[in-house]
Short mmCIF file of C-alpha atoms in Angstrom, two decimals:
data_model
loop_
_atom_site.label_atom_id
_atom_site.label_comp_id
_atom_site.label_asym_id
_atom_site.label_seq_id
_atom_site.Cartn_x
_atom_site.Cartn_y
_atom_site.Cartn_z
CA MET R 1 64.48 -16.83 -11.47
CA PRO R 2 67.10 -18.89 -13.47
CA LEU R 3 66.74 -16.52 -16.48
CA LEU R 4 67.12 -13.40 -13.67
CA VAL R 5 70.59 -15.97 -13.32
CA VAL R 6 72.05 -16.00 -16.21
CA GLY R 7 71.23 -12.29 -16.57
CA ILE R 8 73.57 -11.20 -13.72
CA SER R 9 76.32 -14.60 -14.81
CA VAL R 10 76.56 -12.46 -18.00
CA LEU R 11 77.11 -9.60 -15.87
CA VAL R 12 79.84 -10.18 -13.91
CA LEU R 13 81.35 -12.30 -16.07
CA LEU R 14 81.71 -9.34 -18.56
CA ILE R 15 82.91 -6.99 -14.81
CA LEU R 16 85.45 -9.78 -13.96
CA MET R 17 87.55 -9.43 -17.76
CA THR R 18 86.64 -5.47 -18.65
CA ARG R 19 87.41 -4.19 -15.41
CA LEU R 20 89.25 -5.73 -13.37
CA LYS R 21 91.74 -7.59 -16.20
CA LEU R 22 90.41 -10.82 -14.58
CA ASN R 23 91.41 -13.66 -16.79
CA GLY R 24 89.76 -15.35 -18.98
CA PHE R 25 89.84 -18.85 -17.74
CA ALA R 26 89.88 -17.62 -14.45
CA ALA R 27 86.89 -15.84 -14.88
CA LEU R 28 84.48 -17.80 -16.10
CA LEU R 29 85.34 -20.66 -13.89
CA LEU R 30 84.73 -18.30 -10.82
CA VAL R 31 81.12 -17.12 -12.84
CA ALA R 32 80.98 -21.12 -13.33
CA VAL R 33 80.74 -22.23 -9.65
CA GLY R 34 78.99 -19.00 -7.98
CA VAL R 35 76.24 -19.70 -10.30
CA ALA R 36 76.24 -23.53 -9.48
CA LEU R 37 76.59 -22.44 -5.97
CA VAL R 38 73.10 -20.18 -6.99
CA GLN R 39 71.93 -23.02 -8.18
CA GLY R 40 71.80 -25.44 -5.51
CA ILE R 41 74.36 -27.64 -6.99
CA PRO R 42 75.14 -29.38 -3.97
CA LEU R 43 79.00 -28.57 -2.79
CA VAL R 44 80.29 -32.23 -3.23
CA THR R 45 79.53 -32.76 -7.04
CA ILE R 46 80.48 -28.67 -8.43
CA PRO R 47 84.07 -29.34 -9.22
CA ASP R 48 82.98 -33.21 -11.19
CA VAL R 49 80.01 -30.16 -12.40
CA LEU R 50 83.20 -28.41 -13.81
CA ALA R 51 85.78 -31.09 -14.31
CA GLU R 52 82.82 -33.17 -17.01
CA GLY R 53 82.46 -29.23 -18.93
CA ILE R 54 85.65 -28.73 -19.41
CA GLY R 55 85.96 -32.22 -19.77
CA GLY R 56 83.56 -32.59 -22.77
CA GLN R 57 84.53 -29.31 -24.66
CA ILE R 58 88.27 -29.69 -24.82
CA GLY R 59 87.58 -33.16 -25.28
CA ASP R 60 85.16 -32.22 -28.31
CA THR R 61 87.83 -29.73 -29.90
CA MET R 62 91.47 -29.77 -28.62
CA LEU R 63 92.16 -32.36 -31.28
CA THR R 64 90.57 -30.96 -33.87
CA ILE R 65 92.11 -27.12 -33.04
CA GLY R 66 95.60 -28.67 -32.48
CA LEU R 67 95.81 -30.50 -35.12
CA GLY R 68 94.31 -27.69 -37.30
CA ALA R 69 96.47 -25.29 -36.36
CA MET R 70 99.56 -27.49 -36.40
CA LEU R 71 98.34 -27.71 -40.31
CA GLY R 72 97.38 -24.36 -40.82
CA ARG R 73 101.39 -23.52 -39.25
CA VAL R 74 103.25 -25.73 -41.40
CA MET R 75 100.76 -24.00 -44.23
CA GLY R 76 102.32 -20.97 -43.82
CA ASP R 77 105.72 -21.38 -43.06
CA SER R 78 105.48 -23.64 -46.41
CA GLY R 79 104.77 -20.83 -48.24
CA ALA R 80 100.97 -23.28 -49.00
CA ALA R 81 98.96 -20.78 -47.11
CA GLN R 82 100.07 -17.60 -48.73
CA ARG R 83 100.13 -20.28 -52.77
CA ILE R 84 96.93 -20.69 -51.88
CA ALA R 85 96.03 -17.16 -50.61
CA GLY R 86 97.62 -15.95 -54.13
CA THR R 87 95.77 -17.69 -56.20
CA LEU R 88 92.23 -16.12 -54.78
CA LEU R 89 93.66 -12.82 -54.73
CA ASP R 90 94.52 -13.41 -58.30
CA SER R 91 91.13 -15.57 -60.02
CA PHE R 92 89.17 -12.67 -57.29
CA GLY R 93 90.99 -9.89 -57.06
CA PRO R 94 91.99 -7.53 -54.11
CA ARG R 95 89.05 -5.86 -54.95
CA TRP R 96 86.34 -8.82 -53.97
CA VAL R 97 88.32 -10.99 -51.80
CA GLN R 98 85.24 -10.34 -48.81
CA VAL R 99 83.51 -13.12 -52.26
CA ALA R 100 86.71 -15.54 -51.69
CA MET R 101 85.63 -15.99 -48.89
CA VAL R 102 82.51 -16.33 -48.29
CA VAL R 103 82.45 -19.50 -51.58
CA THR R 104 85.64 -20.96 -49.65
CA ALA R 105 83.56 -20.92 -46.23
CA MET R 106 79.95 -21.74 -48.18
CA LEU R 107 81.90 -24.95 -50.43
CA ILE R 108 83.91 -26.16 -47.14
CA GLY R 109 81.70 -25.29 -44.60
CA VAL R 110 78.22 -26.90 -45.75
CA THR R 111 79.18 -30.43 -44.57
CA MET R 112 81.29 -29.30 -41.52
CA PHE R 113 81.48 -28.36 -38.25
CA TYR R 114 82.23 -24.87 -37.47
CA GLU R 115 85.06 -25.03 -35.39
CA VAL R 116 86.71 -27.45 -37.81
CA ALA R 117 86.29 -25.51 -41.03
CA PHE R 118 87.33 -23.01 -39.25
CA ILE R 119 90.47 -24.21 -38.45
CA ILE R 120 91.51 -25.45 -41.99
CA ILE R 121 90.43 -21.55 -43.59
CA VAL R 122 91.69 -18.89 -41.20
CA PRO R 123 95.75 -19.62 -41.97
CA ILE R 124 94.73 -18.22 -45.20
CA ALA R 125 92.92 -15.76 -44.54
CA PHE R 126 95.21 -14.46 -41.59
CA THR R 127 97.75 -14.65 -45.85
CA LEU R 128 95.07 -12.36 -47.40
CA VAL R 129 95.27 -9.66 -44.45
CA ARG R 130 99.03 -10.17 -44.47
CA VAL R 131 99.41 -9.65 -48.46
CA THR R 132 96.90 -7.28 -48.37
CA GLY R 133 96.89 -5.18 -46.49
CA ALA R 134 93.04 -5.46 -45.51
CA PRO R 135 92.23 -5.37 -41.89
CA LEU R 136 91.64 -8.84 -39.28
CA LEU R 137 88.08 -8.58 -39.53
CA TRP R 138 87.35 -7.15 -43.22
CA VAL R 139 89.77 -10.39 -44.24
CA GLY R 140 88.11 -13.02 -41.42
CA LEU R 141 84.46 -11.72 -41.03
CA PRO R 142 82.78 -13.45 -44.13
CA MET R 143 83.97 -16.34 -43.58
CA SER R 144 83.29 -16.93 -40.04
CA VAL R 145 79.35 -15.14 -40.26
CA THR R 146 79.32 -17.73 -43.59
CA LEU R 147 80.51 -20.99 -42.13
CA SER R 148 78.47 -19.97 -38.70
CA THR R 149 75.32 -20.13 -41.60
CA MET R 150 75.89 -23.12 -43.03
CA HIS R 151 76.59 -24.87 -40.00
CA SER R 152 73.26 -24.03 -37.54
CA PHE R 153 71.67 -23.68 -40.43
CA LEU R 154 71.52 -27.51 -42.70
CA PRO R 155 72.03 -30.72 -41.97
CA PRO R 156 74.15 -32.58 -42.02
CA HIS R 157 75.83 -30.37 -38.45
CA PRO R 158 74.77 -32.41 -35.57
CA GLY R 159 71.79 -29.40 -34.30
CA PRO R 160 69.80 -29.69 -37.14
CA THR R 161 70.32 -33.27 -38.49
CA ALA R 162 69.03 -33.99 -34.34
CA VAL R 163 65.63 -31.69 -34.56
CA ALA R 164 64.42 -33.77 -38.11
CA ALA R 165 65.94 -37.41 -36.61
CA THR R 166 63.09 -35.48 -33.30
CA PHE R 167 60.15 -34.29 -36.81
CA ASP R 168 60.72 -36.94 -38.96
CA ALA R 169 61.15 -36.11 -41.66
CA SER R 170 64.12 -35.55 -44.47
CA VAL R 171 67.34 -35.14 -44.51
CA GLY R 172 68.14 -34.80 -48.14
CA LEU R 173 65.17 -31.80 -48.90
CA THR R 174 65.95 -29.77 -45.04
CA LEU R 175 68.75 -29.31 -46.86
CA LEU R 176 68.00 -28.08 -50.30
CA TYR R 177 65.21 -26.72 -48.38
CA GLY R 178 68.28 -25.24 -46.05
CA LEU R 179 70.18 -23.81 -48.70
CA PHE R 180 67.75 -21.32 -50.43
CA ILE R 181 67.52 -19.74 -46.58
CA ALA R 182 71.54 -20.35 -45.56
CA VAL R 183 73.12 -19.07 -49.10
CA PRO R 184 71.33 -15.64 -49.18
CA ALA R 185 70.76 -14.56 -45.52
CA GLY R 186 74.87 -15.96 -45.07
CA ALA R 187 76.84 -13.82 -47.74
CA LEU R 188 74.16 -11.11 -47.18
CA VAL R 189 75.21 -10.73 -43.17
CA ALA R 190 79.28 -11.98 -43.98
CA LEU R 191 79.36 -9.12 -46.56
CA VAL R 192 77.27 -6.17 -45.24
CA TRP R 193 78.17 -6.62 -40.56
CA PRO R 194 82.07 -5.30 -41.85
CA ARG R 195 81.48 -2.39 -43.39
CA LEU R 196 79.47 -1.67 -40.80
CA PRO R 197 80.78 1.43 -38.39
CA PHE R 198 81.89 -0.03 -35.12
CA VAL R 199 83.13 -2.85 -36.63
CA LYS R 200 85.35 -0.46 -39.48
CA ALA R 201 86.71 1.24 -36.36
CA MET R 202 87.80 -2.12 -34.49
CA THR R 203 91.57 -2.88 -35.18
CA PRO R 204 92.88 -5.78 -33.94
CA SER R 205 95.98 -7.91 -35.89
CA ILE R 206 96.99 -11.30 -36.27
CA PRO R 207 97.34 -13.73 -32.91
CA GLN R 208 101.45 -13.74 -32.39
CA GLY R 209 102.44 -17.85 -33.10
CA LEU R 210 99.65 -18.56 -35.03
CA VAL R 211 101.38 -17.88 -38.74
CA GLY R 212 104.51 -16.76 -40.24
CA GLU R 213 105.59 -13.85 -41.42
CA ARG R 214 107.59 -14.34 -43.42
CA GLU R 215 106.72 -13.41 -47.08
CA PHE R 216 107.67 -15.73 -49.39
CA THR R 217 109.38 -15.57 -53.19
CA ASP R 218 107.50 -16.80 -55.89
CA GLU R 219 110.00 -19.40 -56.46
CA GLU R 220 110.62 -20.16 -52.59
CA MET R 221 106.39 -21.26 -53.04
CA PRO R 222 105.23 -25.43 -53.02
CA GLY R 223 103.23 -25.89 -56.10
CA LEU R 224 99.24 -25.09 -56.73
CA GLY R 225 98.53 -28.27 -56.98
CA TRP R 226 100.57 -29.67 -53.16
CA SER R 227 99.10 -26.68 -51.62
CA LEU R 228 95.15 -26.65 -52.76
CA PHE R 229 95.43 -31.00 -51.99
CA VAL R 230 96.67 -31.73 -48.47
CA ALA R 231 94.93 -27.99 -47.48
CA LEU R 232 90.96 -29.97 -49.59
CA PHE R 233 92.45 -33.38 -47.79
CA PRO R 234 90.56 -32.59 -45.17
CA VAL R 235 87.61 -31.60 -45.94
CA ALA R 236 87.77 -34.91 -49.35
CA LEU R 237 87.48 -36.51 -46.49
CA ILE R 238 84.94 -35.56 -44.02
CA VAL R 239 82.83 -34.81 -46.56
CA THR R 240 82.50 -38.22 -48.19
CA ALA R 241 82.09 -39.81 -44.78
CA ALA R 242 79.46 -36.94 -44.29
CA VAL R 243 78.05 -38.47 -48.12
CA THR R 244 78.65 -41.89 -46.87
CA ASP R 245 76.73 -41.52 -43.57
CA MET R 246 73.57 -39.84 -45.51
CA ALA R 247 72.75 -42.24 -48.66
CA THR R 248 72.97 -45.36 -46.18
CA SER R 249 72.42 -46.86 -43.95
CA ALA R 250 74.53 -50.60 -43.39
CA GLU R 251 76.74 -51.79 -41.18
CA THR R 252 80.42 -52.87 -43.47
CA GLY R 253 83.59 -53.11 -42.28
CA PHE R 254 84.46 -51.25 -44.79
CA LEU R 255 81.61 -47.79 -44.45
CA HIS R 256 83.14 -48.64 -40.76
CA PHE R 257 86.91 -47.41 -41.92
CA VAL R 258 85.21 -44.38 -44.54
CA ALA R 259 83.47 -42.50 -41.31
CA PHE R 260 86.31 -43.26 -38.93
CA VAL R 261 89.29 -41.00 -41.36
CA GLY R 262 86.28 -39.41 -42.13
CA SER R 263 86.30 -37.90 -38.38
CA ALA R 264 88.04 -34.89 -37.87
CA PRO R 265 90.55 -35.34 -35.71
CA ILE R 266 92.01 -38.57 -37.46
CA ALA R 267 90.98 -36.66 -41.56
CA LEU R 268 93.24 -33.53 -39.78
CA MET R 269 95.60 -36.28 -38.25
CA LEU R 270 96.40 -38.25 -41.31
CA THR R 271 96.59 -34.07 -43.39
CA LEU R 272 98.91 -33.77 -40.68
CA CYS R 273 100.94 -36.72 -41.76
CA LEU R 274 101.04 -35.64 -45.39
CA ALA R 275 101.32 -31.78 -44.56
CA VAL R 276 104.82 -33.01 -42.79
CA TRP R 277 106.16 -34.38 -45.99
CA ALA R 278 104.86 -32.45 -48.78
CA PHE R 279 105.96 -29.45 -47.48
CA GLY R 280 109.33 -31.10 -45.21
CA PRO R 281 111.32 -33.11 -47.44
CA ARG R 282 110.02 -33.06 -50.40
CA ILE R 283 110.68 -29.56 -50.80
CA GLY R 284 113.84 -29.58 -48.90
CA ARG R 285 112.85 -28.45 -45.19
CA SER R 286 114.38 -30.59 -42.46
CA LEU R 287 112.15 -32.45 -40.52
CA GLU R 288 113.84 -30.62 -37.22
CA GLU R 289 112.02 -27.31 -39.15
CA VAL R 290 108.35 -28.81 -39.51
CA GLY R 291 108.58 -29.74 -35.75
CA ALA R 292 109.12 -25.30 -34.39
CA SER R 293 106.21 -24.93 -37.14
CA CYS R 294 104.15 -27.39 -35.09
CA SER R 295 105.29 -26.75 -31.29
CA SER R 296 104.73 -22.61 -32.00
CA ALA R 297 100.76 -23.53 -32.60
CA ALA R 298 101.04 -25.95 -29.94
CA LYS R 299 102.14 -22.94 -27.70
CA ALA R 300 99.51 -20.13 -29.36
CA MET R 301 96.64 -22.51 -28.99
CA ALA R 302 96.80 -22.86 -25.24
CA MET R 303 95.43 -20.51 -24.41
CA ILE R 304 92.82 -20.46 -26.11
CA LEU R 305 92.32 -24.39 -25.68
CA LEU R 306 91.99 -23.19 -21.39
CA VAL R 307 89.93 -20.15 -22.45
CA ILE R 308 87.07 -22.32 -24.83
CA GLY R 309 86.94 -25.45 -22.06
CA ALA R 310 86.30 -23.24 -18.78
CA GLY R 311 84.20 -22.31 -21.74
CA GLY R 312 82.30 -25.55 -21.27
CA ALA R 313 82.64 -25.81 -18.12
CA PHE R 314 80.19 -22.75 -17.12
CA LYS R 315 78.11 -23.80 -19.69
CA ASN R 316 77.48 -27.36 -18.17
CA VAL R 317 76.77 -25.85 -15.03
CA LEU R 318 73.47 -23.94 -16.44
CA VAL R 319 72.66 -27.75 -17.76
CA GLU R 320 73.27 -29.02 -14.54
CA GLY R 321 71.61 -26.43 -12.97
CA GLY R 322 68.57 -26.65 -14.09
CA ILE R 323 67.89 -24.08 -16.32
CA SER R 324 66.77 -25.58 -20.40
CA ASP R 325 63.80 -27.53 -17.91
CA TYR R 326 62.84 -24.46 -16.44
CA ILE R 327 62.46 -22.24 -19.49
CA LYS R 328 60.41 -25.99 -20.80
CA ASP R 329 57.84 -26.02 -18.53
CA ALA R 330 57.80 -22.21 -18.46
CA THR R 331 57.56 -22.21 -22.62
CA ASP R 332 54.29 -25.11 -22.51
CA GLY R 333 51.13 -24.61 -23.07
CA TRP R 334 52.55 -20.65 -25.92
CA SER R 335 50.12 -19.71 -28.05
CA VAL R 336 52.15 -18.80 -31.05
CA SER R 337 52.51 -20.29 -34.12
CA PRO R 338 54.42 -23.36 -33.98
CA ILE R 339 57.30 -22.25 -36.25
CA VAL R 340 57.93 -18.66 -34.17
CA LEU R 341 57.38 -20.97 -31.16
CA ALA R 342 59.76 -23.67 -32.47
CA TRP R 343 62.06 -20.54 -33.22
CA LEU R 344 62.00 -18.53 -29.82
CA VAL R 345 62.52 -21.99 -27.77
CA ALA R 346 65.39 -22.22 -29.88
CA VAL R 347 66.37 -18.99 -29.32
CA ILE R 348 65.71 -18.21 -25.24
CA LEU R 349 67.71 -21.63 -24.50
CA ARG R 350 70.24 -21.16 -26.64
CA ILE R 351 71.17 -16.87 -24.12
CA ALA R 352 70.82 -19.21 -21.35
CA LEU R 353 73.03 -22.56 -21.74
CA GLY R 354 75.96 -21.42 -24.40
CA SER R 355 75.52 -24.75 -26.59
CA ALA R 356 72.80 -24.62 -30.03
CA THR R 357 72.89 -28.57 -30.17
CA VAL R 358 71.94 -27.98 -26.58
CA ALA R 359 68.87 -25.72 -27.47
CA VAL R 360 68.05 -27.09 -31.14
CA VAL R 361 67.24 -30.35 -28.57
CA THR R 362 65.15 -29.80 -25.50
CA ALA R 363 63.64 -27.33 -28.46
CA SER R 364 62.62 -29.67 -30.99
CA GLY R 365 61.04 -31.66 -27.40
CA VAL R 366 59.12 -29.03 -26.48
CA VAL R 367 57.56 -27.43 -29.65
CA LEU R 368 56.70 -32.04 -30.98
CA PRO R 369 53.22 -33.13 -29.90
CA LEU R 370 51.88 -29.34 -32.04
CA LEU R 371 53.64 -30.76 -35.46
CA ALA R 372 51.05 -33.32 -35.80
CA GLY R 373 47.90 -31.57 -36.03
CA SER R 374 50.00 -28.09 -37.73
CA GLY R 375 50.04 -29.04 -40.85
CA VAL R 376 53.14 -27.10 -41.24
CA HIS R 377 56.02 -29.62 -43.20
CA PRO R 378 58.70 -31.04 -41.14
CA GLU R 379 61.54 -29.61 -42.92
CA VAL R 380 60.37 -26.12 -42.13
CA MET R 381 59.92 -26.42 -38.63
CA VAL R 382 64.16 -28.63 -38.19
CA LEU R 383 65.09 -24.99 -40.42
CA ALA R 384 62.63 -23.10 -37.50
CA VAL R 385 64.74 -24.37 -34.72
CA ALA R 386 67.73 -24.80 -36.39
CA CYS R 387 68.57 -20.60 -36.94
CA GLY R 388 66.65 -19.82 -33.94
CA SER R 389 69.55 -22.01 -32.52
CA ILE R 390 72.30 -19.74 -33.97
CA ALA R 391 71.27 -16.29 -33.05
CA PHE R 392 72.90 -14.53 -29.15
CA SER R 393 76.05 -16.28 -29.49
CA HIS R 394 78.36 -15.12 -26.57
CA VAL R 395 80.44 -15.60 -23.67
CA ASN R 396 78.40 -18.75 -22.37
CA ASP R 397 79.26 -19.87 -25.97
CA PRO R 398 82.65 -22.02 -26.84
CA GLY R 399 82.52 -21.34 -30.43
CA PHE R 400 82.59 -17.27 -28.86
CA TRP R 401 86.19 -17.36 -27.49
CA LEU R 402 87.50 -19.61 -30.55
CA PHE R 403 86.13 -16.14 -32.42
CA LYS R 404 87.40 -13.59 -30.00
CA GLU R 405 90.65 -15.29 -29.63
CA TYR R 406 91.01 -16.07 -33.12
CA PHE R 407 90.94 -12.68 -33.67
CA ASN R 408 92.19 -10.80 -31.60
CA LEU R 409 89.31 -8.63 -29.77
CA SER R 410 88.02 -8.41 -26.66
CA VAL R 411 85.28 -9.54 -24.66
CA ILE R 412 83.15 -6.48 -25.45
CA GLU R 413 83.84 -5.76 -28.97
CA ALA R 414 83.50 -10.40 -29.58
CA ILE R 415 79.26 -9.24 -28.18
CA LYS R 416 79.17 -6.33 -30.30
CA VAL R 417 80.88 -8.63 -33.47
CA ARG R 418 79.57 -11.79 -33.70
CA THR R 419 76.76 -11.39 -31.28
CA GLY R 420 74.90 -9.51 -33.20
CA TYR R 421 76.13 -11.06 -36.15
CA THR R 422 74.97 -14.37 -34.76
CA THR R 423 71.32 -12.67 -33.94
CA VAL R 424 70.55 -10.77 -37.50
CA LEU R 425 71.36 -14.82 -38.89
CA ALA R 426 69.10 -16.07 -36.32
CA VAL R 427 66.06 -13.22 -37.05
CA LEU R 428 67.17 -13.63 -41.46
CA GLY R 429 66.19 -17.15 -41.21
CA LEU R 430 63.60 -17.41 -39.15
CA GLY R 431 61.78 -14.95 -42.01
CA GLY R 432 63.32 -16.82 -44.40
CA VAL R 433 61.93 -19.74 -42.94
CA LEU R 434 58.29 -18.19 -42.29
CA VAL R 435 58.82 -17.44 -46.62
CA ALA R 436 59.16 -20.91 -47.72
CA GLU R 437 56.26 -22.67 -44.53
CA GLN R 438 54.15 -20.65 -47.65
CA VAL R 439 55.94 -21.16 -51.01
CA LEU R 440 55.31 -24.77 -49.71
CA ASP R 441 51.54 -24.83 -49.30
CA LEU R 442 51.72 -22.74 -52.48
CA LEU R 443 52.93 -25.99 -54.72
CA GLY R 444 50.73 -28.98 -52.76
CA PRO R 445 51.81 -32.01 -51.43
#
């Protein structure tokens, strides 16, 4: 049974990494090969399947994570991240630092990929930890929870947008309805989860090389205007491209240019160039010093990227092994509410495959025939699939490894924290979707 294969593979992976202390990159590749053999993938094609999974995952994330890490280190070593962190502390106060992270993550994450927004904000979180002395998860976890919610629940992120097209739903209405669910659910979990005893018992340190250790005086730090301008520059480019894409389907040279500069890698590359000048020669730092910051960040990211790539290989083996087709066939014909079925199929696919995008696209195909005669609003069905896809993030999800490595957690700790909060978000999302459908029925057409 394919789902049994998934369960056993996860158990073997945990044993390799926790009991045998095997490196995550090697453990993921070993388990991926084992799953490929069990699922009947021909021996001659297994290397290609692994390479495709690694290449696809690294291709999607290396530029974003690499450039983002360099940008964060340049801002940290110049004092710009400390300037922004200090301003947040002055505005919200140390007592409300978590609220500051939630608000920041909501504003930046509503239109940005989880990984991109994470990379942009995490240097500020690291700096707040260093300045306030607060635990890393106390500051960083609210940011991650909020970004996960924004990314998984709302268009224009890829999963919800793809499902909206499948269901012929309005992207604008989906975003509007989704905000009423995502904002309270995300804020609630973001503020509660760090206070749970098992989370408070974890005391990870900031990974070495991702942020400088120096504390700057007020005179040494760049001004707030330049610090915010550089930090928000990629956000402005990406948001402009997303809004333009939603507002028009025209094909012009100018719109192509907007889409180009608004793509995450290009936006971050342009921002890094801006940061090199703004926090280098402009404030008296040599290009050699700025280059050293970039090199240090790149070295710190090497193993993180390898582990994320191996996670992509594991995910691709599960997809190529036919597990998604098995789940699709097994759930066909279930006699349950279309909303609950849409959510449940997305949850099962997410557990089995790891990829939220694959989960939502496949689940939408399963429940699409039920939508026509169900009377359910298509926007609500989009949200049901989308919030189901966030559940049970674990070792076959490359985003799990990004979270684990940046917050310097063990595999078991990451499962307790990230798998737990993503599952709670999914359940809250389902409750919100069911309520939304009732409210829309009461309001009428």
